[in-house]
Coordinates of C-alpha atoms in Angstrom, one line a residue:
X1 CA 136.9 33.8 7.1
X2 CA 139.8 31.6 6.9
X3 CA 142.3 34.2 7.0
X4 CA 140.9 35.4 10.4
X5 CA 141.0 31.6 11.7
X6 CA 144.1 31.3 10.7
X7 CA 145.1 34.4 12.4
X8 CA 143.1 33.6 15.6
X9 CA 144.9 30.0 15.7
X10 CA 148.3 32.0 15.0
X11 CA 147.4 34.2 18.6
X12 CA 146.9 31.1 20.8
X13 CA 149.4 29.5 19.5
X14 CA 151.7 32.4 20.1
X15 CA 153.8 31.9 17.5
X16 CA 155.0 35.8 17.2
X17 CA 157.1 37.5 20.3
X18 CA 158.4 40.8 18.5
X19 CA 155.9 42.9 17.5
X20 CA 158.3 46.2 16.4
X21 CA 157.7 45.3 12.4
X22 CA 154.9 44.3 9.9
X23 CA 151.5 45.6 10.0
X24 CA 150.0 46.6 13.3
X25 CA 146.6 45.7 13.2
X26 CA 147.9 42.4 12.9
X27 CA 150.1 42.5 15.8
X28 CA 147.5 44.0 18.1
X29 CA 145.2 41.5 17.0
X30 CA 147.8 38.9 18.0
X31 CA 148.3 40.2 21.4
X32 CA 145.0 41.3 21.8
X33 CA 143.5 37.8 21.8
X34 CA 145.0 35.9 24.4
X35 CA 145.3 38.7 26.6
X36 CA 141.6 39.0 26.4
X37 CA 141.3 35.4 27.5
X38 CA 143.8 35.9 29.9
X39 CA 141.4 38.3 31.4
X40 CA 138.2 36.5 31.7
X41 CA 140.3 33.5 33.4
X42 CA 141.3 35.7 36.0
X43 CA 138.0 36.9 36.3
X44 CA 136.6 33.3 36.6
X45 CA 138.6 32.2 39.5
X46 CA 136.8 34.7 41.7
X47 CA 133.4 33.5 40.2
X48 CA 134.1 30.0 40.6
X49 CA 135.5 29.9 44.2
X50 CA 132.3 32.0 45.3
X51 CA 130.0 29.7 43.3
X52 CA 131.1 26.8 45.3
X53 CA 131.2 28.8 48.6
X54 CA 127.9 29.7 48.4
X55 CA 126.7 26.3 48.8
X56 CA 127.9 25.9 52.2
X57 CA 126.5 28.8 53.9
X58 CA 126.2 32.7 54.5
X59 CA 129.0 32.4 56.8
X60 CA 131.4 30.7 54.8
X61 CA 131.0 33.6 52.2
X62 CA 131.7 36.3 54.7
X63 CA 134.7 34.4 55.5
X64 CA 135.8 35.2 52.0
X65 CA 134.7 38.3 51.4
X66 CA 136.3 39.2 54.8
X67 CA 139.5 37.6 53.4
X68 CA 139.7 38.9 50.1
X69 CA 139.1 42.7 51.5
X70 CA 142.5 42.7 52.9
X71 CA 143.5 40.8 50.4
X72 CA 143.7 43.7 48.0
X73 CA 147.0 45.2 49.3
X74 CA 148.6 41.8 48.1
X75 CA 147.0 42.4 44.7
X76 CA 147.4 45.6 44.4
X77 CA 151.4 45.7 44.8
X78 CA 151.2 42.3 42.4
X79 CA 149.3 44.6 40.0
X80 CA 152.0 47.2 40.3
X81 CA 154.8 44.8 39.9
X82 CA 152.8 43.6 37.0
X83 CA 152.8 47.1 35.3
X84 CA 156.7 47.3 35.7
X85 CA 158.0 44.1 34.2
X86 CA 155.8 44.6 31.4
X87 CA 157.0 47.9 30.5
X88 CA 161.0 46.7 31.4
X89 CA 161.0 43.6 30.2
X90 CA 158.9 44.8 26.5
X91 CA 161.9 47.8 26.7
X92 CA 164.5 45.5 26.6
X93 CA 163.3 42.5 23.9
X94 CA 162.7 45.6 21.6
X95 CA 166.1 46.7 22.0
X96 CA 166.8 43.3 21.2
X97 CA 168.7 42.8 24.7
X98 CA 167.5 39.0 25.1
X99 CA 169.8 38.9 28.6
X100 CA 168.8 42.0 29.6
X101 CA 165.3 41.5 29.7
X102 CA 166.1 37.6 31.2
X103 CA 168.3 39.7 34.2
X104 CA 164.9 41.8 34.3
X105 CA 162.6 39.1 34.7
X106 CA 164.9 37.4 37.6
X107 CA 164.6 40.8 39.2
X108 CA 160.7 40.4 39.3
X109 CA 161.0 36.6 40.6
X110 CA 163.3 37.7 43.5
X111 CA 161.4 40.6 44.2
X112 CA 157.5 38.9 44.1
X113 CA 159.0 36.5 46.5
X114 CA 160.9 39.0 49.2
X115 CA 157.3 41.0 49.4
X116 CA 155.0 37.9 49.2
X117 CA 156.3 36.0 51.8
X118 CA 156.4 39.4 54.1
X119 CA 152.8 39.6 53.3
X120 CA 151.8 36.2 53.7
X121 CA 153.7 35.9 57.5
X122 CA 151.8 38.8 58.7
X123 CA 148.4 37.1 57.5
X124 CA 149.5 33.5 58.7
X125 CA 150.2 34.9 62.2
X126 CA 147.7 37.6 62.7
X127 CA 144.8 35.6 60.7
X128 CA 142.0 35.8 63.5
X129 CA 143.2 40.1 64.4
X130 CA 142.5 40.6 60.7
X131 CA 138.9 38.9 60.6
X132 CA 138.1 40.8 63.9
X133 CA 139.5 43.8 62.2
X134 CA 137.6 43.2 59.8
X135 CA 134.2 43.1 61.5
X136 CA 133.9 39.4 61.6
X137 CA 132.3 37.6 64.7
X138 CA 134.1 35.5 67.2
X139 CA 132.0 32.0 65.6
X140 CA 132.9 33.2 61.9
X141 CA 136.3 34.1 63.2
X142 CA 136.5 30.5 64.6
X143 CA 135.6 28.7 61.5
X144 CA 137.1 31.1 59.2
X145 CA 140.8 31.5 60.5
X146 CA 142.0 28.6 59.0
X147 CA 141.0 29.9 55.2
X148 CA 142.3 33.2 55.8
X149 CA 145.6 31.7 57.2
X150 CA 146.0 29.3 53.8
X151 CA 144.7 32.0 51.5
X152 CA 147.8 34.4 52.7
X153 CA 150.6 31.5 53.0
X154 CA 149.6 31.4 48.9
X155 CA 150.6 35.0 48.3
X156 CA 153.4 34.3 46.8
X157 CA 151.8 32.1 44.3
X158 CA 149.3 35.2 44.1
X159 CA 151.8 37.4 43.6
X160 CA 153.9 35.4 41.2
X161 CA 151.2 34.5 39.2
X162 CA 150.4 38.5 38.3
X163 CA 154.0 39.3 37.7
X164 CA 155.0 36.2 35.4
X165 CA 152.0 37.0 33.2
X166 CA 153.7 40.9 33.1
X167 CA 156.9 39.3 32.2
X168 CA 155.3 37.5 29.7
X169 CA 153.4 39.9 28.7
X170 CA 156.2 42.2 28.0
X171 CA 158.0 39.2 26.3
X172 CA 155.5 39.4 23.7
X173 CA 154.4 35.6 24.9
X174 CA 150.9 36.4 25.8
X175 CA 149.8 33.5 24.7
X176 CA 151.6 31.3 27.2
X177 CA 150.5 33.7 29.9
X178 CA 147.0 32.9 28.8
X179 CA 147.8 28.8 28.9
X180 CA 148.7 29.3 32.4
X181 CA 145.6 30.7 33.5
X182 CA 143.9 28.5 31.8
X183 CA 145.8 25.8 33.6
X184 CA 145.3 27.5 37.4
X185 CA 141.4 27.7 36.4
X186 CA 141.2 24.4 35.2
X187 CA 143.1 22.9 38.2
X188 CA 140.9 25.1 40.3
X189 CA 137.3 24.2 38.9
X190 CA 137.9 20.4 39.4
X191 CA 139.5 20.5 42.6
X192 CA 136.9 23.3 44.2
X193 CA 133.9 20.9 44.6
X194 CA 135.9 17.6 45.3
X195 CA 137.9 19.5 48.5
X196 CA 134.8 21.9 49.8
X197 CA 132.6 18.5 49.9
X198 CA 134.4 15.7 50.0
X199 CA 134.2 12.5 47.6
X200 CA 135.5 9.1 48.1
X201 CA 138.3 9.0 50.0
X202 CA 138.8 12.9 49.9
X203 CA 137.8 14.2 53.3
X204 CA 135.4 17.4 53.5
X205 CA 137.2 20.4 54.1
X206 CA 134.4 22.8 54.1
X207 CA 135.6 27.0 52.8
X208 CA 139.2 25.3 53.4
X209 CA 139.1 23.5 50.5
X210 CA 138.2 26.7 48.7
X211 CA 141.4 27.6 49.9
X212 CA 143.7 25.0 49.1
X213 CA 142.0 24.3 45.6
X214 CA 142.9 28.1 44.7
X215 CA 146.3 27.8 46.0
X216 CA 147.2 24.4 44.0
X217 CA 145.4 26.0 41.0
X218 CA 147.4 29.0 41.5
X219 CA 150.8 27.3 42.2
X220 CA 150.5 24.7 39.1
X221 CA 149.8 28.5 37.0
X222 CA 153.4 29.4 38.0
X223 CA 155.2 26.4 37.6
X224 CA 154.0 26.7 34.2
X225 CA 154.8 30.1 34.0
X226 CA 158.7 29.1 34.9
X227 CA 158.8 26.3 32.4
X228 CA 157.6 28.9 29.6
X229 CA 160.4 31.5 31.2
X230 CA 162.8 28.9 31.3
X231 CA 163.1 26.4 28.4
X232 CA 165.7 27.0 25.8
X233 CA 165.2 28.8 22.6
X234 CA 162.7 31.3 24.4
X235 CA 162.8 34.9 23.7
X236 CA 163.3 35.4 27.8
X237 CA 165.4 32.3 29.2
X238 CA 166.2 33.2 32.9
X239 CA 169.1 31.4 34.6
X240 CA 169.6 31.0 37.8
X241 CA 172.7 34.0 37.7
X242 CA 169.5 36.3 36.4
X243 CA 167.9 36.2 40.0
X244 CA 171.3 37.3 41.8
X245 CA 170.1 40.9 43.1
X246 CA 170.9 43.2 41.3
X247 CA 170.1 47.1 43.2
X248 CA 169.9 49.1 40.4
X249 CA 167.1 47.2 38.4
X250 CA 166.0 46.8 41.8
X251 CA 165.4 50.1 42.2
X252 CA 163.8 50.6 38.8
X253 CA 161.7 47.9 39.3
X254 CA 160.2 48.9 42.2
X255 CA 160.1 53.0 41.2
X256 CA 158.0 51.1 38.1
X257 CA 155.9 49.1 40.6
X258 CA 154.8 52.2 42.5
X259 CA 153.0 53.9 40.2
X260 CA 151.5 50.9 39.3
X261 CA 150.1 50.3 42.6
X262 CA 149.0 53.6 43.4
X263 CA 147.0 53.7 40.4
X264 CA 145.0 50.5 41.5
X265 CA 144.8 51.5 45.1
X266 CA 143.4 55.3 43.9
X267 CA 140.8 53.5 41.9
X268 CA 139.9 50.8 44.0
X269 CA 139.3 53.2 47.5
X270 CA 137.0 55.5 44.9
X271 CA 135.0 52.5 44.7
X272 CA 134.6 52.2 48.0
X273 CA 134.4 55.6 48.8
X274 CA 131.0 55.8 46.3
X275 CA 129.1 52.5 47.9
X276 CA 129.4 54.3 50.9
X277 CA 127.5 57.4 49.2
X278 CA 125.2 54.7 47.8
X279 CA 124.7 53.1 51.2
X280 CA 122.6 56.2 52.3
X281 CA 120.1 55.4 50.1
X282 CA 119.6 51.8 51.2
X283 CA 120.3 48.7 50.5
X284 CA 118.6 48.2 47.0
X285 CA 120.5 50.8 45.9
X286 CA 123.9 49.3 47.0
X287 CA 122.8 46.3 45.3
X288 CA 121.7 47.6 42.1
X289 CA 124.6 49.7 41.6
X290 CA 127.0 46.2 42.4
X291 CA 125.1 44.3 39.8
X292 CA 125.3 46.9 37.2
X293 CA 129.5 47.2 38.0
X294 CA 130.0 43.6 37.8
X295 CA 128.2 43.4 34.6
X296 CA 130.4 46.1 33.7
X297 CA 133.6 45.0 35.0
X298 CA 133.1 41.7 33.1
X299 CA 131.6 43.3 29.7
X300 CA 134.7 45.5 29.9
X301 CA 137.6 42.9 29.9
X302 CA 138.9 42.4 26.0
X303 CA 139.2 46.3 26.6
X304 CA 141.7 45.5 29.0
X305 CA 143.5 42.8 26.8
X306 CA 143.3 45.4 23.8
X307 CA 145.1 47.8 26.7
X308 CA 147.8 45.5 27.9
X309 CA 148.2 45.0 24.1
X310 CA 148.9 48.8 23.2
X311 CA 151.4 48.7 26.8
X312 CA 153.6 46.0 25.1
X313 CA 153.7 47.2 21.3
X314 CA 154.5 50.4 22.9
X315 CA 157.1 49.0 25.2
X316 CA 159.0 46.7 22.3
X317 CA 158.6 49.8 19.7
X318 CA 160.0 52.4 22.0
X319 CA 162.9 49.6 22.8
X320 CA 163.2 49.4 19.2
X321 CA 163.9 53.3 18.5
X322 CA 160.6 53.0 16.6
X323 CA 158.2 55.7 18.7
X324 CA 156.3 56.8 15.5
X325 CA 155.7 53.1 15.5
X326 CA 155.0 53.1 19.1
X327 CA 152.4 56.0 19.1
X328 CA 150.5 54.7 16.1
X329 CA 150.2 51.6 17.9
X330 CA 148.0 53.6 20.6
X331 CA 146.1 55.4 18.9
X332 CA 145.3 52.3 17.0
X333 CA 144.3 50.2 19.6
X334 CA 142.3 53.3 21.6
X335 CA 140.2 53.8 18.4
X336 CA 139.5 49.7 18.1
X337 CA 138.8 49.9 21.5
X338 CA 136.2 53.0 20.9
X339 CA 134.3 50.8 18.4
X340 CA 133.8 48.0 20.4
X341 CA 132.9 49.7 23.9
X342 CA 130.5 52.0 21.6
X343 CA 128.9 48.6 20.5
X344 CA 128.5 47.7 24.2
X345 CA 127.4 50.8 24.9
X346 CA 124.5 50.4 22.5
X347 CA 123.7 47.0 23.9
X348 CA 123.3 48.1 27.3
X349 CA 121.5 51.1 26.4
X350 CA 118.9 49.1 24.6
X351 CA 118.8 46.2 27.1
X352 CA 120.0 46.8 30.2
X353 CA 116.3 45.8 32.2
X354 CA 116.6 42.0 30.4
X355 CA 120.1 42.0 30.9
X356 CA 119.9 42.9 35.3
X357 CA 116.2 40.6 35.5
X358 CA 119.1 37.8 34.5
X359 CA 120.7 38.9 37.9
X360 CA 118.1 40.2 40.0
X361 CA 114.1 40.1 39.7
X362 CA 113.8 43.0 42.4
X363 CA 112.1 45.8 40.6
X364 CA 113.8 48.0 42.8
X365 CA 117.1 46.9 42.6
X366 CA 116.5 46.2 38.5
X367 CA 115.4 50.0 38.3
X368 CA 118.7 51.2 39.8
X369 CA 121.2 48.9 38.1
X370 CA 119.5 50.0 34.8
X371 CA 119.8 53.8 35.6
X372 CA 123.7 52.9 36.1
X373 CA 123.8 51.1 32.7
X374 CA 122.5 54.0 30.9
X375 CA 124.7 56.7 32.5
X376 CA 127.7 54.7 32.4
X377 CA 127.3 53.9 28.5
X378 CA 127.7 57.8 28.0
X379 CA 131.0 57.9 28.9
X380 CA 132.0 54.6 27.5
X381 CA 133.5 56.3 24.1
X382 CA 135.4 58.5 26.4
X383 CA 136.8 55.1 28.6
X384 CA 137.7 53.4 25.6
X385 CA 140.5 55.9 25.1
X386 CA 141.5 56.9 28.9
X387 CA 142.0 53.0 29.6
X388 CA 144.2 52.5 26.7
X389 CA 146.4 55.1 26.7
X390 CA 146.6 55.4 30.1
X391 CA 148.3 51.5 29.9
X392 CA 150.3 52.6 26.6
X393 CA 151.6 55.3 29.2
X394 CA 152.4 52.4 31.8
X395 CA 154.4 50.3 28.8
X396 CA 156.2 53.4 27.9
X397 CA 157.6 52.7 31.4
X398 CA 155.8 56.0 32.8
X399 CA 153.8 55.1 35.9
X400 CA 154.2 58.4 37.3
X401 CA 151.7 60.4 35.1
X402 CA 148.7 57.8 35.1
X403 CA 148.8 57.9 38.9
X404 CA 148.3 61.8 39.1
X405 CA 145.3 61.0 36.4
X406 CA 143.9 58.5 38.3
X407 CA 143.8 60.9 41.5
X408 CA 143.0 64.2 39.6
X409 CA 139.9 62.3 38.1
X410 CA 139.0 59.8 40.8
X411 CA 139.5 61.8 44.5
X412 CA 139.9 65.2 43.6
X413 CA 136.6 65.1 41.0
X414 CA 134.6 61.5 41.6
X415 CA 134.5 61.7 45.2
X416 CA 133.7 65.1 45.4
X417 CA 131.0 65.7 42.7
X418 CA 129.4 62.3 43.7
X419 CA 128.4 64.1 47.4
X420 CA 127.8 67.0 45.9
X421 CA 125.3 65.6 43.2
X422 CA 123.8 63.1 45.4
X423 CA 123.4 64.9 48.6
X424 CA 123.8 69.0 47.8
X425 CA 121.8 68.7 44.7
X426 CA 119.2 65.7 45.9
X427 CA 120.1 63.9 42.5
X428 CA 120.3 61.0 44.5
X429 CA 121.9 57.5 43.2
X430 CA 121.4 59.3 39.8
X431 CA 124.1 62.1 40.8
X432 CA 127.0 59.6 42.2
X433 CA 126.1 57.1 38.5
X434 CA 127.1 60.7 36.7
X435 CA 129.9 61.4 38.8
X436 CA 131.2 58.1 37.4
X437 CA 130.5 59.0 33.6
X438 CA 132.0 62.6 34.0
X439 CA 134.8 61.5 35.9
X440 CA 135.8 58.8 33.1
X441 CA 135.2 61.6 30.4
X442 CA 138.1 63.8 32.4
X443 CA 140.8 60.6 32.8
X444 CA 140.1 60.1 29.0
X445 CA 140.7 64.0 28.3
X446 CA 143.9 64.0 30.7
X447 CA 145.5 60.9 29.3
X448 CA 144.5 62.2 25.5
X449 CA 146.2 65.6 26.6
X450 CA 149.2 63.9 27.8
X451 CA 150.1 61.7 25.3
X452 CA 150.1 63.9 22.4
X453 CA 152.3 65.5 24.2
X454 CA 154.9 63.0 23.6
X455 CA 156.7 62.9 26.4
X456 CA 156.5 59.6 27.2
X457 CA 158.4 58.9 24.3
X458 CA 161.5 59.7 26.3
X459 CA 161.0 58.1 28.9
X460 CA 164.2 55.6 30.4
X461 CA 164.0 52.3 32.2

C-alpha cells in the first residue's frame, strides 16, 4: 500500500517526462493518472457552468446549449490539433531532440492562435445569425447574444487550452497539464456563482457571467500552461525564435490535425445522426438514451487517460527506435483498459435501474436508459481495445487510418444498421442501442486488425 502511494504521489507530482525505459506498467501508471484527472476536469467545466445556468431560467440554458452546438467546430479542430502535437512533440523528446520538439510546440501556439481568432471573429460579428440559425427566438436571441459573442472572443483560450495539454501531453508532463485544469476549474467554480448573481459590489451579470467566468478560468489554465512550457530546465522550453513560422512543420502539423478532427467530427455527427432515429419514438426515449450516454461518457474517462497514455509511450518509444517497446506499451494499456471497462460493465449490468432513478424517476425514461446500459456493456470489452489502440495509432503520428475506422464503423455501419434495426425490423430504441454495441465491436476489430499489422511503426512526422 505504500508503494502504490508513493507511486500515485510520484504521478501528480510528475516527476518522470521520458517514458522509453524501465518497466512499463509503471510508466503507464504514471501517465495514466493524471491524464485521468485531466479528464474528469474537463468534463466538470461543462457540468459546472450548466449547474449554475440552470438556476436562472429555461432560456438562459438554451442560450448555451444553442452556443455550445456550434461551438463544436472550435473543439473539434482544438481536438485535432491536440492529436498532432501529441504525437510530434512525444516523436521528438523520444528521439531525444529537446529543440526540436520546443520548435514543435511553437508551431502549435502560432497555429491555435491564427485559427482561433478566425473562429472567434466570425462568432463575435455574426453572434445573433448563429442563434437564429440555430433555431433560437428573437427574445432568447436578445438576451443571449452577448454570451455567445464572449464565449467565441475566448476561442483562442479554448483552443489553446486543448493544444497545450497535447504538447504537454506528448512532453511526457501530464501532470502539469492536469494542474492546469485543475486551475481553469477552480478559477471557474468560484467565479461562476459570484458573476451569474452578483455579490457585494460585483454587479449581476446573468448567463454572461457564465461566460466571462469560463473564459478567465480558461485563460488563467493557459498562462499556466506557458509558464510550465517556458521555465528553464523543462524537457520543452519554447523561446520566442520557436514560434517564428516555420512551413514545413506547418504543414505536418496541420496534415496531423486533420485526421484528428475528422475523427471527432465522424463520431460526433453519428451521435446526432442516432437522437434523431431516437426522436421518432418520443421524447422519453430521447431522454433515456441521453441519461444513459452521459453516464457513459463520464464512467468512461480514465479509459481515455489510459488511451492518451498508450498515444504518448507510443510516440516517445517509436522516437526512441524502441517500437517493440512501443507496441508492447499498447497492448498493455488495451488489456488494462479491458479489465477495468469489464468491471464497469458488470456494474452497470447489475445496477443500471438504481444507478438512472439517481438521474431520472420517470419509469419510462428509467426503462430506456437501462435497456441502453445493458446493450452497451456487451461491447464494452470490445471498446476497451478500439479506444486505445485507435489513440496508440494517433501517437504513432498516424491519423489517417483511425479516421477511415471511425467512418467505416460509425456512417457506413452505425447509421445504417440503426434505421434498419429500428425502423425495417420494428426493434425499435432497442435496434439503434445494438447498432451502437455492434458498431463499437467492428472499430475494436479494425483497429486490432490494423495494428498487428505494424505499419504504424513506420510512420514519419
Amino acid at each position: 500500500m505504500t508503494r502504490f502511494i508513493r507511486l500515485f504521489v510520484a504521478a501528480l507530482r510528475g516527476s518522470e517526462t521520458n517514458f522509453t525505459s524501465g518497466n512499463i506498467n509503471r510508466a503507464l501508471f504514471l501517465l495514466s493518472v493524471p491524464m485521468i484527472l485531466e479528464m474528469v476536469m474537463e468534463s466538470l467545466f461543462a457540468i459546472v457552468d450548466i449547474f449554475f445556468v440552470a438556476q436562472i431560467g429555461t432560456e438562459a440554458v438554451a442560450t448555451v446549449g444553442l452556443t455550445e452546438s456550434v461551438l463544436t467546430l472550435v473543439y473539434s479542430v482544438a481536438i485535432g490539433l491536440s492529436t498532432a502535437a501529441t504525437a510530434l512533440v512525444a516523436r521528438r523528446v523520444g528521439e531525444t531532440d529537446r529543440a526540436g520538439a520546443s520548435a514543435a510546440v511553437g508551431q502549435v501556439i502560432l497555429i491555435s492562435l491564427s485559427l482561433a481568432v478566425l473562429m472567434s471573429l466570425t462568432g463575435v460579428l455574426f453572434a445573433e445569425q448563429i442563434l437564429s440559425l440555430m433555431g433560437g427566438d428573437a427574445h432568447l436571441i436578445a438576451n443571449g447574444a452577448g454570451f455567445t459573442r464572449m464565449i467565441f472572443a475566448s476561442a483562442p483560450a479554448i483552443m489553446l487550452l486543448y493544444t497545450l495539454s497535447g504538447c504537454l501531453r506528448g512532453a511526457g508532463r501530464a501532470s502539469d497539464a492536469m494542474r492546469s485544469l485543475w486551475l481553469a476549474n477552480g478559477v471557474n467554480i468560484v467565479l461562476c456563482p459570484l458573476l451569474i448573481f452578483g455579490w457585494g459590489p460585483i454587479p449581476e451579470l446573468g448567463v454572461m457571467g457564465s461566460a466571462v467566468a469560463t473564459t478567465i478560468g480558461r485563460t488563467v489554465g493557459v498562462l499556466y500552461q506557458l509558464y510550465a512550457l517556458t521555465r528553464p530546465g523543462s524537457t520543452v522550453q519554447i523561446r520566442r525564435a520557436d514560434v517564428t513560422p516555420n512551413p514545413a512543420l506547418i504543414r505536418s502539423l496541420l496534415g496531423l490535425a486533420a485526421g484528428g478532427t475528422g475523427q471527432f467530427l465522424v463520431s460526433s455527427a453519428s451521435w446526432v445522426f442516432l437522437t434523431r432515429i431516437l426522436s421518432t419514438f418520443g421524447s422519453d426515449v430521447v431522454a433515456g438514451y441521453t441519461i444513459a450516454i452521459r453516464i457513459i461518457v463520464f464512467t468512461i474517462l480514465p479509459s481515455w487517460g489510459m488511451a492518451n497514455a498508450a498515444a504518448t509511450l507510443v510516440g516517445q518509444n517509436l522516437g526512441a527506435g524502441q517500437a517493440d517497446r512501443a507496441e508492447t506499451s499498447a497492448w498493455r494499456a488495451a488489456t488494462c483498459n479491458m479489465v477495468f471497462l469489464a468491471l464497469v460493465g458488470i456494474a452497470f449490468f447489475l445496477g443500471a435501474t438504481t444507478i438512472v432513478q439517481l438521474f431520472n424517476s420517470n419509469p419510462a425514461v428509467v426503462s430506456v436508459a437501462v435497456d441502453a446500459l445493458h446493450i452497451f456493456c456487451a461491447g464494452y470489452v470490445f471498446f476497451a481495445y478500439g479506444m486505445v489502440l485507435s489513440q496508440a495509432l494517433n501517437g504513432a503520428g498516424d491519423t489517417r487510418t483511425p479516421t477511415i475506422i471511425n467512418i467505416v464503423s460509425f456512417w457506413l455501419v452505425e447509421i445504417p444498421l440503426a434505421y434498419t434495426l429500428a425502423h425495417t425490423f420494428n426493434w425499435g430504441p432497442t435496434g439503434v442501442f445494438w447498432s451502437v454495441a455492434i458498431s463499437e465491436t467492428l472499430l475494436a476489430v479494425l483497429a486490432v486488425f490494423v495494428f498487428r499489422r505494424g505499419r504504424w511503426k513506420g510512420v514519419q512526422v
